[in-house]
Amino acid sequence: MNAEPHVVIDQSPHRDSAGARRAAAEFMLQHCPWADLDAVLLVVSELVANAARHTAGWWQLHLTAGQDTLVVKMDDSSPLPPVPREPDFTGGGGFGWHMVLKLAGRVEVRPLPYGKRVQATWMRPVAAPSPC
């Protein structure tokens, strides 16, 4: 049985998402080039930024590529789920969680014994039928 390609992309105490985006892009190009690179990298950036900003303890970002799936998991020490906020167009934020929910095919938040997991999943698009 072959294991699915998996990598720990980034973990605390890093505080910016540039390294996580680079590592995620390399992983995706190698293991799931079908995925929407821009959408996934925006979600990775948002999950890393939120973990660094809102989690007092540790966090760890994982990517796993299946034959037809890409899964991005952010585990962190906070038991509190993400809270959607009203977007503030004067620079106060509030756009990130809405963006994650729109860009990923499926988003789940699960409690863990030591915090929580935010998981975003993308499915390989079904090939469009050829025009006749």
XYZ file of N, CA and C in Angstrom:
396
model
N 0.845 -1.173 0.000
C 0.000 0.000 0.000
C 0.894 1.242 0.000
N 0.648 2.168 -0.920
C 1.419 3.411 -1.001
C 0.793 4.470 -0.117
N 1.619 5.158 0.641
C 1.127 6.259 1.457
C 0.931 7.488 0.579
N -0.068 8.283 0.947
C -0.288 9.524 0.214
C 0.829 10.501 0.539
N 1.266 11.282 -0.448
C 2.282 12.298 -0.155
C 1.766 13.269 0.915
N 2.587 13.477 1.919
C 2.215 14.331 3.048
C 3.445 15.122 3.465
N 3.219 16.345 3.873
C 4.331 17.164 4.343
C 3.832 18.119 5.413
N 4.674 18.327 6.431
C 4.430 19.411 7.380
C 5.063 20.635 6.749
N 4.228 21.595 6.392
C 4.694 22.763 5.651
C 5.350 23.787 6.563
N 4.722 24.092 7.655
C 5.249 25.143 8.523
C 4.701 24.914 9.919
N 5.374 25.473 10.883
C 4.905 25.357 12.256
C 5.409 26.519 13.081
N 4.738 26.717 14.215
C 5.140 27.795 15.091
C 6.598 27.563 15.491
N 7.359 28.584 15.751
C 6.961 29.952 16.028
C 7.014 30.904 14.836
N 7.108 30.394 13.601
C 7.141 31.301 12.446
C 5.924 32.207 12.456
N 6.109 33.427 12.020
C 5.031 34.414 12.106
C 4.584 34.970 10.764
N 5.189 34.540 9.656
C 4.693 35.023 8.368
C 4.425 33.839 7.466
N 3.668 34.076 6.436
C 3.213 32.965 5.602
C 4.024 32.804 4.318
N 5.054 33.622 4.094
C 5.806 33.535 2.838
C 6.468 32.168 2.661
N 7.109 31.662 3.688
C 7.748 30.354 3.597
C 6.734 29.243 3.414
N 5.607 29.350 4.097
C 4.548 28.343 3.957
C 3.994 28.351 2.538
N 3.817 29.530 1.962
C 3.311 29.612 0.579
C 4.295 28.979 -0.396
N 5.581 29.275 -0.240
C 6.593 28.688 -1.138
C 6.610 27.165 -1.031
N 6.628 26.663 0.181
C 6.663 25.211 0.385
C 5.387 24.555 -0.135
N 4.244 25.189 0.080
C 2.971 24.646 -0.412
C 2.956 24.628 -1.936
N 3.458 25.669 -2.571
C 3.489 25.721 -4.040
C 4.362 24.600 -4.598
N 5.525 24.370 -4.000
C 6.407 23.289 -4.453
C 5.729 21.924 -4.299
N 5.081 21.712 -3.163
C 4.385 20.450 -2.907
C 3.269 20.242 -3.934
N 2.495 21.282 -4.179
C 1.373 21.172 -5.116
C 1.847 20.895 -6.536
N 2.892 21.578 -6.972
C 3.396 21.359 -8.326
C 3.864 19.928 -8.514
N 4.405 19.344 -7.458
C 4.903 17.975 -7.547
C 3.783 16.942 -7.410
N 2.823 17.178 -6.513
C 1.867 16.132 -6.162
C 0.428 16.360 -6.629
N 0.044 17.583 -6.907
C -1.341 17.826 -7.359
C -1.387 19.085 -8.222
N -0.768 19.030 -9.398
C -0.740 20.200 -10.279
C -2.116 20.603 -10.795
N -3.103 19.757 -10.612
C -4.467 20.059 -11.044
C -5.149 21.083 -10.139
N -4.659 21.253 -8.912
C -5.318 22.148 -7.949
C -5.116 23.610 -8.332
N -6.048 24.446 -7.940
C -5.985 25.883 -8.190
C -4.934 26.489 -7.256
N -3.748 26.711 -7.779
C -2.615 27.174 -6.980
C -2.933 28.461 -6.225
N -3.524 29.431 -6.908
C -3.824 30.715 -6.252
C -4.791 30.545 -5.092
N -5.845 29.755 -5.288
C -6.834 29.552 -4.223
C -6.208 28.870 -3.017
N -5.433 27.821 -3.266
C -4.813 27.087 -2.162
C -3.816 27.972 -1.425
N -3.028 28.736 -2.142
C -2.031 29.583 -1.483
C -2.684 30.702 -0.674
N -3.813 31.208 -1.135
C -4.545 32.198 -0.326
C -5.050 31.574 0.963
N -5.565 30.364 0.881
C -6.047 29.685 2.085
C -4.881 29.383 3.026
N -3.770 28.896 2.492
C -2.580 28.639 3.318
C -2.150 29.925 4.019
N -2.079 31.024 3.282
C -1.676 32.311 3.870
C -2.605 32.716 4.999
N -3.887 32.561 4.775
C -4.866 32.960 5.780
C -4.793 32.070 7.016
N -4.666 30.772 6.830
C -4.587 29.876 7.981
C -3.334 30.126 8.806
N -2.208 30.360 8.145
C -0.971 30.651 8.876
C -1.083 31.993 9.606
N -1.586 33.010 8.915
C -1.719 34.333 9.544
C -2.650 34.271 10.750
N -3.769 33.566 10.611
C -4.707 33.471 11.729
C -4.121 32.687 12.891
N -3.412 31.602 12.602
C -2.800 30.832 13.688
C -1.753 31.668 14.414
N -0.942 32.390 13.665
C 0.088 33.230 14.286
C -0.535 34.363 15.100
N -1.634 34.904 14.615
C -2.270 36.052 15.261
C -3.147 35.649 16.446
N -3.875 34.550 16.335
C -4.916 34.235 17.313
C -4.600 33.051 18.219
N -3.462 32.407 18.049
C -3.116 31.246 18.860
C -1.919 31.589 19.725
N -2.093 31.485 21.023
C -0.999 31.815 21.939
C 0.041 30.697 22.005
N -0.348 29.492 21.668
C 0.566 28.354 21.752
C 1.122 27.982 20.397
N 1.243 26.702 20.147
C 1.847 26.161 18.938
C 0.802 26.006 17.835
N 1.290 25.854 16.617
C 0.450 25.489 15.473
C 1.296 24.744 14.467
N 0.617 23.966 13.605
C 1.327 23.187 12.598
C 0.435 23.031 11.366
N 1.014 23.316 10.190
C 0.300 23.244 8.914
C 0.747 22.002 8.153
N -0.218 21.206 7.689
C 0.052 19.961 6.952
C -0.613 20.034 5.582
N 0.015 19.447 4.574
C -0.610 19.233 3.274
C -0.530 17.754 2.945
N -1.620 17.216 2.428
C -1.667 15.823 2.005
C -2.321 15.770 0.634
N -1.688 15.061 -0.293
C -2.226 14.926 -1.646
C -2.666 13.492 -1.861
N -3.939 13.304 -2.152
C -4.454 12.011 -2.553
C -4.536 11.977 -4.070
N -4.994 10.885 -4.608
C -5.117 10.790 -6.056
C -6.061 11.860 -6.601
N -7.139 12.111 -5.883
C -8.134 13.084 -6.336
C -8.421 14.176 -5.321
N -7.580 14.317 -4.303
C -7.830 15.326 -3.272
C -6.540 16.030 -2.864
N -6.727 17.234 -2.378
C -5.670 17.979 -1.702
C -6.268 18.430 -0.385
N -5.588 18.125 0.709
C -6.077 18.487 2.034
C -5.038 19.366 2.719
N -5.501 20.514 3.199
C -4.681 21.441 3.976
C -5.244 21.416 5.393
N -4.384 21.085 6.363
C -4.821 21.024 7.763
C -3.989 21.986 8.588
N -4.669 22.769 9.404
C -3.996 23.620 10.372
C -4.417 23.128 11.750
N -3.462 22.566 12.495
C -3.701 22.165 13.877
C -3.104 23.241 14.759
N -3.837 23.616 15.807
C -3.280 24.599 16.738
C -3.759 24.332 18.155
N -3.180 25.058 19.097
C -3.433 24.817 20.514
C -4.700 25.478 21.037
N -5.361 26.283 20.232
C -6.566 26.966 20.694
C -7.800 26.100 20.444
N -8.640 25.910 21.454
C -9.872 25.154 21.236
C -10.963 25.996 20.572
N -10.741 27.283 20.439
C -11.772 28.178 19.906
C -11.841 28.086 18.384
N -13.037 27.892 17.829
C -13.167 27.826 16.366
C -13.015 29.212 15.747
N -12.699 29.255 14.458
C -12.662 30.547 13.773
C -14.052 31.209 13.839
N -14.047 32.515 13.950
C -15.299 33.259 14.038
C -15.372 34.219 12.860
N -16.404 34.062 12.020
C -16.543 35.027 10.923
C -16.854 36.409 11.491
N -16.184 37.400 10.947
C -16.429 38.785 11.361
C -16.971 39.568 10.179
N -17.642 40.630 10.481
C -18.114 41.541 9.435
C -16.878 42.188 8.802
N -16.727 42.105 7.478
C -15.572 42.746 6.838
C -15.530 44.246 7.121
N -14.340 44.725 7.412
C -14.111 46.139 7.699
C -13.321 46.735 6.543
N -13.971 47.538 5.742
C -13.345 48.110 4.552
C -12.400 49.264 4.868
N -12.244 49.590 6.149
C -11.304 50.646 6.528
C -9.973 50.066 6.997
N -9.760 48.759 6.801
C -8.479 48.154 7.138
C -8.490 47.296 8.379
N -9.654 47.037 8.942
C -9.730 46.254 10.169
C -9.871 44.760 9.973
N -9.790 44.288 8.738
C -9.843 42.849 8.490
C -11.261 42.312 8.400
N -11.398 41.031 8.708
C -12.697 40.378 8.666
C -12.987 39.666 7.357
N -12.018 39.619 6.453
C -12.236 38.992 5.145
C -11.751 37.544 5.093
N -10.776 37.187 5.916
C -10.057 35.930 5.787
C -10.901 34.680 5.895
N -11.689 34.545 6.955
C -12.455 33.319 7.126
C -13.486 33.165 6.019
N -14.099 34.265 5.616
C -15.049 34.218 4.495
C -14.343 33.724 3.229
N -13.124 34.193 3.013
C -12.341 33.793 1.842
C -12.016 32.296 1.897
N -11.600 31.802 3.053
C -11.299 30.375 3.205
C -12.530 29.545 2.845
N -13.688 29.939 3.350
C -14.920 29.191 3.095
C -15.304 29.204 1.618
N -15.015 30.301 0.924
C -15.351 30.406 -0.502
C -14.378 29.650 -1.402
N -13.091 29.654 -1.054
C -12.062 29.112 -1.946
C -11.877 27.601 -1.841
N -12.099 27.043 -0.670
C -11.921 25.602 -0.501
C -13.200 24.878 -0.883
N -13.054 23.670 -1.384
C -14.232 22.885 -1.729
C -15.041 22.521 -0.500
N -14.342 22.178 0.583
C -15.005 21.826 1.843
C -14.104 22.299 2.980
N -14.701 22.853 4.021
C -13.955 23.301 5.195
C -14.609 22.686 6.423
N -13.786 22.110 7.277
C -14.258 21.513 8.517
C -13.413 22.042 9.666
N -14.041 22.230 10.814
C -13.336 22.588 12.038
C -13.674 21.509 13.052
N -12.636 20.880 13.596
C -12.836 19.786 14.542
C -12.055 20.046 15.816
N -12.660 19.738 16.947
C -11.882 19.818 18.193
C -10.875 18.672 18.241
N -9.753 18.946 18.835
C -8.732 17.939 19.104
C -8.496 17.915 20.613
N -7.927 16.862 21.131
C -7.681 16.823 22.580
C -6.796 17.976 23.060
N -6.029 18.533 22.164
C -5.055 19.560 22.524
C -5.309 20.875 21.794
N -6.487 21.070 21.209
C -6.790 22.308 20.480
C -7.843 22.062 19.430
N -7.528 22.407 18.188
C -8.486 22.205 17.096
C -7.746 21.975 15.790
N -8.507 21.534 14.791
C -8.006 21.375 13.425
C -8.968 22.095 12.497
N -8.396 22.940 11.633
C -9.149 23.525 10.522
C -8.655 22.794 9.284
N -9.585 22.172 8.561
C -9.218 21.366 7.402
C -9.947 21.871 6.172
N -9.180 22.183 5.142
C -9.727 22.613 3.851
C -9.389 21.536 2.827
N -10.387 21.135 2.041
C -10.214 20.055 1.076
C -10.643 20.511 -0.310
N -9.821 20.169 -1.295
C -10.143 20.412 -2.706
C -10.206 19.066 -3.404
N -11.177 18.913 -4.279
C -11.304 17.697 -5.089
C -10.803 17.997 -6.501
N -10.203 16.988 -7.124
C -9.763 17.127 -8.511
C -10.990 17.413 -9.371
N -10.914 18.451 -10.212
C -12.072 18.751 -11.069
C -12.315 17.616 -12.069
N -13.589 17.383 -12.330
C -13.953 16.404 -13.348
C -13.643 17.033 -14.706
N -12.980 16.268 -15.556
C -12.638 16.780 -16.873
C -13.905 17.147 -17.632
N -13.868 18.300 -18.246
C -15.018 18.745 -19.038
C -15.145 17.859 -20.281
N -16.365 17.524 -20.668
C -16.523 16.716 -21.875
C -16.041 17.484 -23.109
N -15.516 16.745 -24.064
C -15.033 17.361 -25.301
C -16.222 17.852 -26.114
N -16.110 19.039 -26.725
C -17.196 19.504 -27.578
C -17.290 18.626 -28.830
N -18.490 18.414 -29.286
C -18.702 17.571 -30.478
C -18.502 18.376 -31.738
